[in-house]
PDB file of C-alpha atoms in Angstrom:
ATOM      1  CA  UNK A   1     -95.507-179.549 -20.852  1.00 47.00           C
ATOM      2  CA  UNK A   2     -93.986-182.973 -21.527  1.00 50.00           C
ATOM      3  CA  UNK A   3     -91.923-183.980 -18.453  1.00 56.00           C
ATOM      4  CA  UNK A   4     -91.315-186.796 -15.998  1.00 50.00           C
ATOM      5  CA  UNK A   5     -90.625-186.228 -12.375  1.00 45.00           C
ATOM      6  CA  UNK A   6     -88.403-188.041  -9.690  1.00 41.00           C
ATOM      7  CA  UNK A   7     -87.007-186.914  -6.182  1.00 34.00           C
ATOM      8  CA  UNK A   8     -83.571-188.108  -6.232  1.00 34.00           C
ATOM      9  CA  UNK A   9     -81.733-184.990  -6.464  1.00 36.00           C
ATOM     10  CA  UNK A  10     -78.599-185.246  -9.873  1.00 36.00           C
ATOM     11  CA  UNK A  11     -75.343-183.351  -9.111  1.00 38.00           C
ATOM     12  CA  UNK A  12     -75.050-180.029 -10.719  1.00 38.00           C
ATOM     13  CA  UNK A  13     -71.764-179.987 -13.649  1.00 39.00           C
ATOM     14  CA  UNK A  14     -71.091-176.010 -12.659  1.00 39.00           C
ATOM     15  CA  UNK A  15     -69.349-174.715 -10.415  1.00 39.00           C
ATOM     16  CA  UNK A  16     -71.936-171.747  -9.765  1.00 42.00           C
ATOM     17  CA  UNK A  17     -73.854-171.141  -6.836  1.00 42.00           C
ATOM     18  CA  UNK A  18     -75.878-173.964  -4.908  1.00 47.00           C
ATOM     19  CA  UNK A  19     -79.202-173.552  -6.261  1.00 50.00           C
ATOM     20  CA  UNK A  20     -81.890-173.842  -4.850  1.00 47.00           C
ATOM     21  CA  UNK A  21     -80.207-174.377  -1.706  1.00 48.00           C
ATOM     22  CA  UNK A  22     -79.021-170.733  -2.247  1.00 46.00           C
ATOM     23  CA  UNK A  23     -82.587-169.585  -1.534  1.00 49.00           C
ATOM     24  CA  UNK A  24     -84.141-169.090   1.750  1.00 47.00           C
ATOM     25  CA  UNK A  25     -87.578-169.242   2.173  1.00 48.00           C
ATOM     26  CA  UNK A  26     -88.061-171.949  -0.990  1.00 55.00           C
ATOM     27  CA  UNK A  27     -89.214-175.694  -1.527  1.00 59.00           C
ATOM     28  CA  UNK A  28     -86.760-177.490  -3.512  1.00 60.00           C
ATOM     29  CA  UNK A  29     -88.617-179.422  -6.083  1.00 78.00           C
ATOM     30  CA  UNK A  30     -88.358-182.889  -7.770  1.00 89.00           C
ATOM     31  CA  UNK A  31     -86.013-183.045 -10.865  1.00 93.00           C
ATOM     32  CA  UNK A  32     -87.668-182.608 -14.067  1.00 95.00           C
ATOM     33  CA  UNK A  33     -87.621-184.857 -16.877  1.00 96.00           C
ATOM     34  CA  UNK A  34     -88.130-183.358 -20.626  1.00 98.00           C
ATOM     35  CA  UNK A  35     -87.167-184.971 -23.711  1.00 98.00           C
ATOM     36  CA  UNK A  36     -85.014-184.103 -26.563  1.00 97.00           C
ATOM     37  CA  UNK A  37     -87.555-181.275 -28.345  1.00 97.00           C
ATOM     38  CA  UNK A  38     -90.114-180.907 -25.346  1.00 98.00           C
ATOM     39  CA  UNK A  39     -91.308-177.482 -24.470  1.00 98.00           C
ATOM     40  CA  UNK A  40     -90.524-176.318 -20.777  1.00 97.00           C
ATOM     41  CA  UNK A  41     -92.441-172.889 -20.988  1.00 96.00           C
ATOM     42  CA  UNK A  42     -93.748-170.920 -24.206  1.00 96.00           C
ATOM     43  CA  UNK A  43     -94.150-167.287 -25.042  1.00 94.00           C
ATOM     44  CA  UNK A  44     -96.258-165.379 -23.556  1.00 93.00           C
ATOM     45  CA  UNK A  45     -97.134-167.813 -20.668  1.00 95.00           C
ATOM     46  CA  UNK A  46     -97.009-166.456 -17.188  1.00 92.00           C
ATOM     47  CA  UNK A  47     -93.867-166.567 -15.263  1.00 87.00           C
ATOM     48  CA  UNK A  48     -93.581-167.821 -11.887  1.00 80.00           C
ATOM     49  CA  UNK A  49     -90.390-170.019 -10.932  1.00 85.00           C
ATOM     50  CA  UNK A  50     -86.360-170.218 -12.180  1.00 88.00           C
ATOM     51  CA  UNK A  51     -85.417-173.422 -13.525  1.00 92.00           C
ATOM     52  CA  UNK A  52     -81.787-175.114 -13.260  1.00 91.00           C
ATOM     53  CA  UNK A  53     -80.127-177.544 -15.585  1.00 95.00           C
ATOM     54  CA  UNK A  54     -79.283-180.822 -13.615  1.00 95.00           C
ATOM     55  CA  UNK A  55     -78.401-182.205 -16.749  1.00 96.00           C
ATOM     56  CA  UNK A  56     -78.670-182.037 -20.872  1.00 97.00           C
ATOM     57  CA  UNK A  57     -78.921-178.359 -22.694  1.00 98.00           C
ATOM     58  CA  UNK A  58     -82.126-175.849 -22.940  1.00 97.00           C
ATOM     59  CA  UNK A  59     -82.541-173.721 -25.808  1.00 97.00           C
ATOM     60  CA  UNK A  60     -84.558-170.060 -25.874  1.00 96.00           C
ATOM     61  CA  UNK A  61     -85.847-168.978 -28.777  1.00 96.00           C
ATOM     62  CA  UNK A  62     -88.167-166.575 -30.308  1.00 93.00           C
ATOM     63  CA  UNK A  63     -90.073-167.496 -33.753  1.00 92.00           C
ATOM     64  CA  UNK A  64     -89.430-164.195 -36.028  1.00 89.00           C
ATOM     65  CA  UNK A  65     -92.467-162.564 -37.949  1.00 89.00           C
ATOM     66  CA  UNK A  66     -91.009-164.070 -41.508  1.00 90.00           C
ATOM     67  CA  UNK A  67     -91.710-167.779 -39.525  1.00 87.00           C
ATOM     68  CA  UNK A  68     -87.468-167.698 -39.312  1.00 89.00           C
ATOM     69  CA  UNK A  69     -85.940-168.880 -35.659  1.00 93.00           C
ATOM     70  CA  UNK A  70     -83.461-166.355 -33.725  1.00 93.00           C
ATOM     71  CA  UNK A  71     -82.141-168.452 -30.573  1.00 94.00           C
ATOM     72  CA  UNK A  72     -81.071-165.888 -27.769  1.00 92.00           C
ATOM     73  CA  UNK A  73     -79.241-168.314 -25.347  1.00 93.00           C
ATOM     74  CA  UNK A  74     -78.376-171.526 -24.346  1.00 95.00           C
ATOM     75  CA  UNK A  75     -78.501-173.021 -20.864  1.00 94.00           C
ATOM     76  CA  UNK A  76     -75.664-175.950 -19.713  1.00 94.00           C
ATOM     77  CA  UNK A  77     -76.024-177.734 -16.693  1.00 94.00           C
ATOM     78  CA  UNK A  78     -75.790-176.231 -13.702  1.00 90.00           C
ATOM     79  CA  UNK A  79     -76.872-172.931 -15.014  1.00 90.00           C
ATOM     80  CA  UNK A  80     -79.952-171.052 -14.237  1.00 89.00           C
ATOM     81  CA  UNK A  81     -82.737-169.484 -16.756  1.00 91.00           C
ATOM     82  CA  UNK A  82     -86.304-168.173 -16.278  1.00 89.00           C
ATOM     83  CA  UNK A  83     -85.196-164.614 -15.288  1.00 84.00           C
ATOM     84  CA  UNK A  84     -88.190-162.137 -16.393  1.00 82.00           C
ATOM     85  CA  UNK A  85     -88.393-158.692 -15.967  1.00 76.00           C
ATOM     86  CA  UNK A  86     -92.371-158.786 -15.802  1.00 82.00           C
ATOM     87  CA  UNK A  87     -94.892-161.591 -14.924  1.00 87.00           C
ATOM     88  CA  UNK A  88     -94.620-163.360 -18.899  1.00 92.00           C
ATOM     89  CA  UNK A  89     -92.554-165.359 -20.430  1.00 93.00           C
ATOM     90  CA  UNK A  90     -90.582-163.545 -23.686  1.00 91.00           C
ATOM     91  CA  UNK A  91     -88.981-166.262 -25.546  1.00 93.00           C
ATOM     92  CA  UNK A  92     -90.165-170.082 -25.735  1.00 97.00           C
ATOM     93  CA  UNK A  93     -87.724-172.551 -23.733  1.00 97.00           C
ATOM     94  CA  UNK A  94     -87.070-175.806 -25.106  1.00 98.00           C
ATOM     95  CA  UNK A  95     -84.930-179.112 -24.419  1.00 98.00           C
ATOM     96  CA  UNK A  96     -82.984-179.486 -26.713  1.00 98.00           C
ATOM     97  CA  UNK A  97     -82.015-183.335 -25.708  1.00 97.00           C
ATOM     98  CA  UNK A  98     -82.713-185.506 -22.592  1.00 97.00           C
ATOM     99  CA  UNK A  99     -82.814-182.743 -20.006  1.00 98.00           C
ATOM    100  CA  UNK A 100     -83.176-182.778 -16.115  1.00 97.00           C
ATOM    101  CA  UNK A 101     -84.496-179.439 -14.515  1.00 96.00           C
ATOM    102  CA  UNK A 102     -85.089-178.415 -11.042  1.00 93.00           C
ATOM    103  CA  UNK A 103     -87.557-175.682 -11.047  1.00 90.00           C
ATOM    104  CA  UNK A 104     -87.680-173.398  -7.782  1.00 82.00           C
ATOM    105  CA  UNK A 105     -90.458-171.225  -6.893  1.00 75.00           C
ATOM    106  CA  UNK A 106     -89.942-168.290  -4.636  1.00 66.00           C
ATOM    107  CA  UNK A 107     -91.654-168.103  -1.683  1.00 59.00           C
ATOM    108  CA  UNK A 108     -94.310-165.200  -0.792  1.00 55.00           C
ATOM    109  CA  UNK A 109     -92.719-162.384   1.014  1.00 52.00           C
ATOM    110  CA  UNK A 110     -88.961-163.944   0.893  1.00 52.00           C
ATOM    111  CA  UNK A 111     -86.641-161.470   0.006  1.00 51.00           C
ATOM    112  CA  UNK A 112     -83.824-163.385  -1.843  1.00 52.00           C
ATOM    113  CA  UNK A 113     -82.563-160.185  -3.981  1.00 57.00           C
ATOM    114  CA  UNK A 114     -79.127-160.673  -2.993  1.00 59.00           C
ATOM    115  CA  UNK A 115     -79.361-164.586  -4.393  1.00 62.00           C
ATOM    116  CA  UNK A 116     -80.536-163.486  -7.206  1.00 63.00           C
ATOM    117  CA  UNK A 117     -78.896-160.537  -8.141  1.00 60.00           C
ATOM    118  CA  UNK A 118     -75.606-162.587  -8.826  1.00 66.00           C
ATOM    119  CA  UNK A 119     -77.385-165.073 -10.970  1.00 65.00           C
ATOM    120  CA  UNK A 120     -79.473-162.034 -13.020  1.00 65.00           C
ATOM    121  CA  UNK A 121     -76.365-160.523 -13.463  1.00 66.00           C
ATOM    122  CA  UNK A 122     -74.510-163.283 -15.161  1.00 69.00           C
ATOM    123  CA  UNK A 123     -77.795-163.757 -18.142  1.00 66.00           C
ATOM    124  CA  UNK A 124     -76.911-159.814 -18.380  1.00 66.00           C
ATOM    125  CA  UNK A 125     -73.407-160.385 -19.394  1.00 69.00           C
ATOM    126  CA  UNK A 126     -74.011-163.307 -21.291  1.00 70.00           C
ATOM    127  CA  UNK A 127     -76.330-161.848 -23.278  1.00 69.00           C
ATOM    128  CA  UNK A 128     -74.440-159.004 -24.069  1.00 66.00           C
ATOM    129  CA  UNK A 129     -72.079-161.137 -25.601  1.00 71.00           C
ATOM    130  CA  UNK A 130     -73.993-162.928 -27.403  1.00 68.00           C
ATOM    131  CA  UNK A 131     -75.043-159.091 -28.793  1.00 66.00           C
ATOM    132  CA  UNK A 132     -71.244-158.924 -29.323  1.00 69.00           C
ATOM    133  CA  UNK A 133     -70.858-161.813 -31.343  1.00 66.00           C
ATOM    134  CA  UNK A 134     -73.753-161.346 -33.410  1.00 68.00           C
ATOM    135  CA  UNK A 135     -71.639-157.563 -34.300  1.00 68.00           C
ATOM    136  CA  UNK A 136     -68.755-159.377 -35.955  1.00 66.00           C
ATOM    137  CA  UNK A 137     -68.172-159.009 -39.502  1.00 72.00           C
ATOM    138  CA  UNK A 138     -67.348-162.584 -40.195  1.00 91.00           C
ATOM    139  CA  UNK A 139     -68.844-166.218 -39.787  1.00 93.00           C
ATOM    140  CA  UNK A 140     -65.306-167.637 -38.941  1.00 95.00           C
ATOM    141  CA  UNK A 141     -65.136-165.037 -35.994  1.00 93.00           C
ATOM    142  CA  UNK A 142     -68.880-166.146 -35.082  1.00 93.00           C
ATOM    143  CA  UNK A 143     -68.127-169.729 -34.611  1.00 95.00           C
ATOM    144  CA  UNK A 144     -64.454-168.667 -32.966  1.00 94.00           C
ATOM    145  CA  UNK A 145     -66.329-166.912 -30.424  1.00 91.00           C
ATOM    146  CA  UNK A 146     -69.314-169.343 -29.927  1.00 94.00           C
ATOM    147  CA  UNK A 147     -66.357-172.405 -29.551  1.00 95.00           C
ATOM    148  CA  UNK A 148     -64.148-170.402 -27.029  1.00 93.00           C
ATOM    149  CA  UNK A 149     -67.692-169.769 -24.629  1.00 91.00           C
ATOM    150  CA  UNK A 150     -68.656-173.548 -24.802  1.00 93.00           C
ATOM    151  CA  UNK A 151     -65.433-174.265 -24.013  1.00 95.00           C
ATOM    152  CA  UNK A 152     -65.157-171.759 -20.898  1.00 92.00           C
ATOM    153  CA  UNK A 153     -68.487-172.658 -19.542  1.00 91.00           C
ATOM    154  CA  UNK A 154     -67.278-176.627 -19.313  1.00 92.00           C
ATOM    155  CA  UNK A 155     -64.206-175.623 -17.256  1.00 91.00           C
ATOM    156  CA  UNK A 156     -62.145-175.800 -20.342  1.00 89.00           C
ATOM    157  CA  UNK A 157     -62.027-179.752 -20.252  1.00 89.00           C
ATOM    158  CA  UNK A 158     -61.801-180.995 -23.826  1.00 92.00           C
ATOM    159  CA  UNK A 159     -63.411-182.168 -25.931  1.00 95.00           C
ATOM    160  CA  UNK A 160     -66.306-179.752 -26.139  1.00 96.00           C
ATOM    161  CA  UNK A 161     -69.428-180.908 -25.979  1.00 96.00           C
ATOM    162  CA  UNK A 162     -71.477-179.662 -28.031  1.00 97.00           C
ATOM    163  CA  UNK A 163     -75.434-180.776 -27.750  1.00 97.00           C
ATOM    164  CA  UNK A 164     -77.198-178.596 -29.784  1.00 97.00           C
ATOM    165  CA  UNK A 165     -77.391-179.117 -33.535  1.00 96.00           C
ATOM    166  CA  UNK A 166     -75.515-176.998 -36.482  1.00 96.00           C
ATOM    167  CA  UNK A 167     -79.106-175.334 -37.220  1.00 97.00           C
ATOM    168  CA  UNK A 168     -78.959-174.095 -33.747  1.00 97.00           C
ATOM    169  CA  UNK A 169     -75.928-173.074 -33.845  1.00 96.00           C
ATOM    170  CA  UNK A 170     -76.466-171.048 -37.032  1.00 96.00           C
ATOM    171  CA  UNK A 171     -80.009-169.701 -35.443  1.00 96.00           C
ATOM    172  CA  UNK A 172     -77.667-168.448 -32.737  1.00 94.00           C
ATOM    173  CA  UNK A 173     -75.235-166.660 -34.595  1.00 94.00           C
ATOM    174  CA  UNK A 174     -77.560-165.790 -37.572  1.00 91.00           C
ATOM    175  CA  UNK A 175     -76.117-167.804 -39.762  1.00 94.00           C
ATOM    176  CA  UNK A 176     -77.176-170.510 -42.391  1.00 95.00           C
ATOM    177  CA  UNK A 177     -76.471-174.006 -41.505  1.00 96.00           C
ATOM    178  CA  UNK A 178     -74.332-174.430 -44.371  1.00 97.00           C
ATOM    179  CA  UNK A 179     -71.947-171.339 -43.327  1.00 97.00           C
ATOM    180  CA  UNK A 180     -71.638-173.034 -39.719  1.00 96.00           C
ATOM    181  CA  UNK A 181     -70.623-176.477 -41.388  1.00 96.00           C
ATOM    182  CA  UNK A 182     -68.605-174.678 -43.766  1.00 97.00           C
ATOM    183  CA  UNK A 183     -66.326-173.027 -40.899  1.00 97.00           C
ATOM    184  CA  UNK A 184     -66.224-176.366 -38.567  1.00 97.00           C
ATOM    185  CA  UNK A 185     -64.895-177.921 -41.706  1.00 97.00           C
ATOM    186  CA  UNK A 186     -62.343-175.010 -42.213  1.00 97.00           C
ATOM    187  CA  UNK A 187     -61.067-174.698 -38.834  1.00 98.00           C
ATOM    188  CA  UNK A 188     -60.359-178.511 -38.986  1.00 97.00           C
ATOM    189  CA  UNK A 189     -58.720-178.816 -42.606  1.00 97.00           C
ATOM    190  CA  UNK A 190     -56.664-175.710 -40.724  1.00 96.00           C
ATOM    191  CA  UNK A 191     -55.645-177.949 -37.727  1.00 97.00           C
ATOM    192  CA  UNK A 192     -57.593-175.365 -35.067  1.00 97.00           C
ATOM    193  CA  UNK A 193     -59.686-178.005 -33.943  1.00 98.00           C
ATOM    194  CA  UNK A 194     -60.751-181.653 -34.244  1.00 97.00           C
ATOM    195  CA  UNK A 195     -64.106-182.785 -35.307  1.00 96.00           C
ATOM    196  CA  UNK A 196     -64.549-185.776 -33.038  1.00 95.00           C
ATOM    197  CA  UNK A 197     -68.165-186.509 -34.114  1.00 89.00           C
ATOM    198  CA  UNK A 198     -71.035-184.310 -34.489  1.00 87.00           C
ATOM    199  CA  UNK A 199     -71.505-183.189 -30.828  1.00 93.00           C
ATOM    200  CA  UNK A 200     -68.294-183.235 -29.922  1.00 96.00           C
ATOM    201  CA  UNK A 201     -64.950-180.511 -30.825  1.00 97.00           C
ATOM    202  CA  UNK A 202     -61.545-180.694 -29.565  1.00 97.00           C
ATOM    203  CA  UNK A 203     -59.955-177.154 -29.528  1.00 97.00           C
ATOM    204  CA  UNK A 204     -56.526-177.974 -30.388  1.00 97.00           C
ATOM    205  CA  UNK A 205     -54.866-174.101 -30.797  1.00 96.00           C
ATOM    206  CA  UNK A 206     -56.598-171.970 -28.398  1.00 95.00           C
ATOM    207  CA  UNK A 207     -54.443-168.902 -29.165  1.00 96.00           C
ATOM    208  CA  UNK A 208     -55.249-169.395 -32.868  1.00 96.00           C
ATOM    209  CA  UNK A 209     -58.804-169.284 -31.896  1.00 95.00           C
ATOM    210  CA  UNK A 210     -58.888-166.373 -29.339  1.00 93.00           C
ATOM    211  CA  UNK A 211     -56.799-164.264 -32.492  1.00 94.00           C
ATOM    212  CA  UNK A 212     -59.633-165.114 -34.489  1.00 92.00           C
ATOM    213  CA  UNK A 213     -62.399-164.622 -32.109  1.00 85.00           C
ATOM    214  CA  UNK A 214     -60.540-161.196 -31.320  1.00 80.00           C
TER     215      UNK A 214
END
């Protein structure tokens, strides 16, 4: 694991809950660095902590028998990730750029199921709808979708920000890197958003893209 370690603590970008203050019964640790591409934990090792974005993106992924990439999630700072339902690790975790993590391991014995239980809750519903998303018939109402969340989860301040790459995008919504590119350029030539660079959208008809999402 490739990272780089210092004790001054980064402000969190979310408005979720304090973490790991939320936690009785932890030791807050020392900000993690990992850069762009690093691994932060790999299938099938043992789990044993939570980890919060201070800053940058994560990616989790699973590698596919056929050697193809499905990515289940991505993390934004101030979110939380790690959540197992067993002692191992099911998808790899990766930075996917410069990325500052504080990783929190719970203490023997604490009970902290009602901290958690809000935070476990919130991958749940995320997930499912991702699982949502990857039901729709189109790639137009993929990338709608996928625009409006990255948008919600930054407080709706434009532009989005967008720090994974169009191949990740596509390995989210299992589609081909030339289908996402093809629908970024559509929605612009359509006037639904603004391409202000290749990390960065400005959603400039929200309704447009909710009826298309929809």
């Amino acid at each position: 694991m490739h990272a780089y370690t210092v004790s001054r603590v980064l402000p969190s970008q979310s408005d979720q809950m304090s973490f790991p203050a939320a936690f009785d019964g932890t030791q807050p640790q020392p900000v993690s660095f990992y850069p762009a591409g690093s691994e932060i934990y790999a299938q099938g090792e043992k789990a044993g902590a939570l980890y919060q974005v201070e800053f940058g993106a994560v990616r989790l992924y699973r590698l596919l028998a056929d050697g193809r990439r499905q990515i289940s999630a991505f993390h934004l700072a101030g979110e939380t990730f790690g959540f197992e339902a067993d002692a191992t690790h099911h998808f790899f975790a990766e930075a996917i750029n410069m990325t500052g993590l504080r990783a929190v391991r719970l203490a023997a014995g604490a009970d902290v199921s009602r901290k958690l239980l809000p935070l476990a809750l919130k991958g749940l519903i995320r997930a499912q709808e991702h699982l949502l998303v990857l039901g729709r018939q189109s790639s137009i109402e993929r990338v709608a979708a996928f625009l409006l969340d990255m948008a919600e989860r930054q407080g709706g301040l434009q532009p989005v920000e967008l720090p994974m790459s169009r191949m990740d995008i596509g390995d989210y919504l299992g589609l081909t890197i030339e289908t996402v590119s093809r629908v970024f350029t559509k929605l612009k030539d359509k006037g639904t958003i603004r391409l202000l660079g290749l990390r960065n959208v400005e959603i400039v008809r929200y309704d447009t893209l909710r009826n298309i999402s929809e």
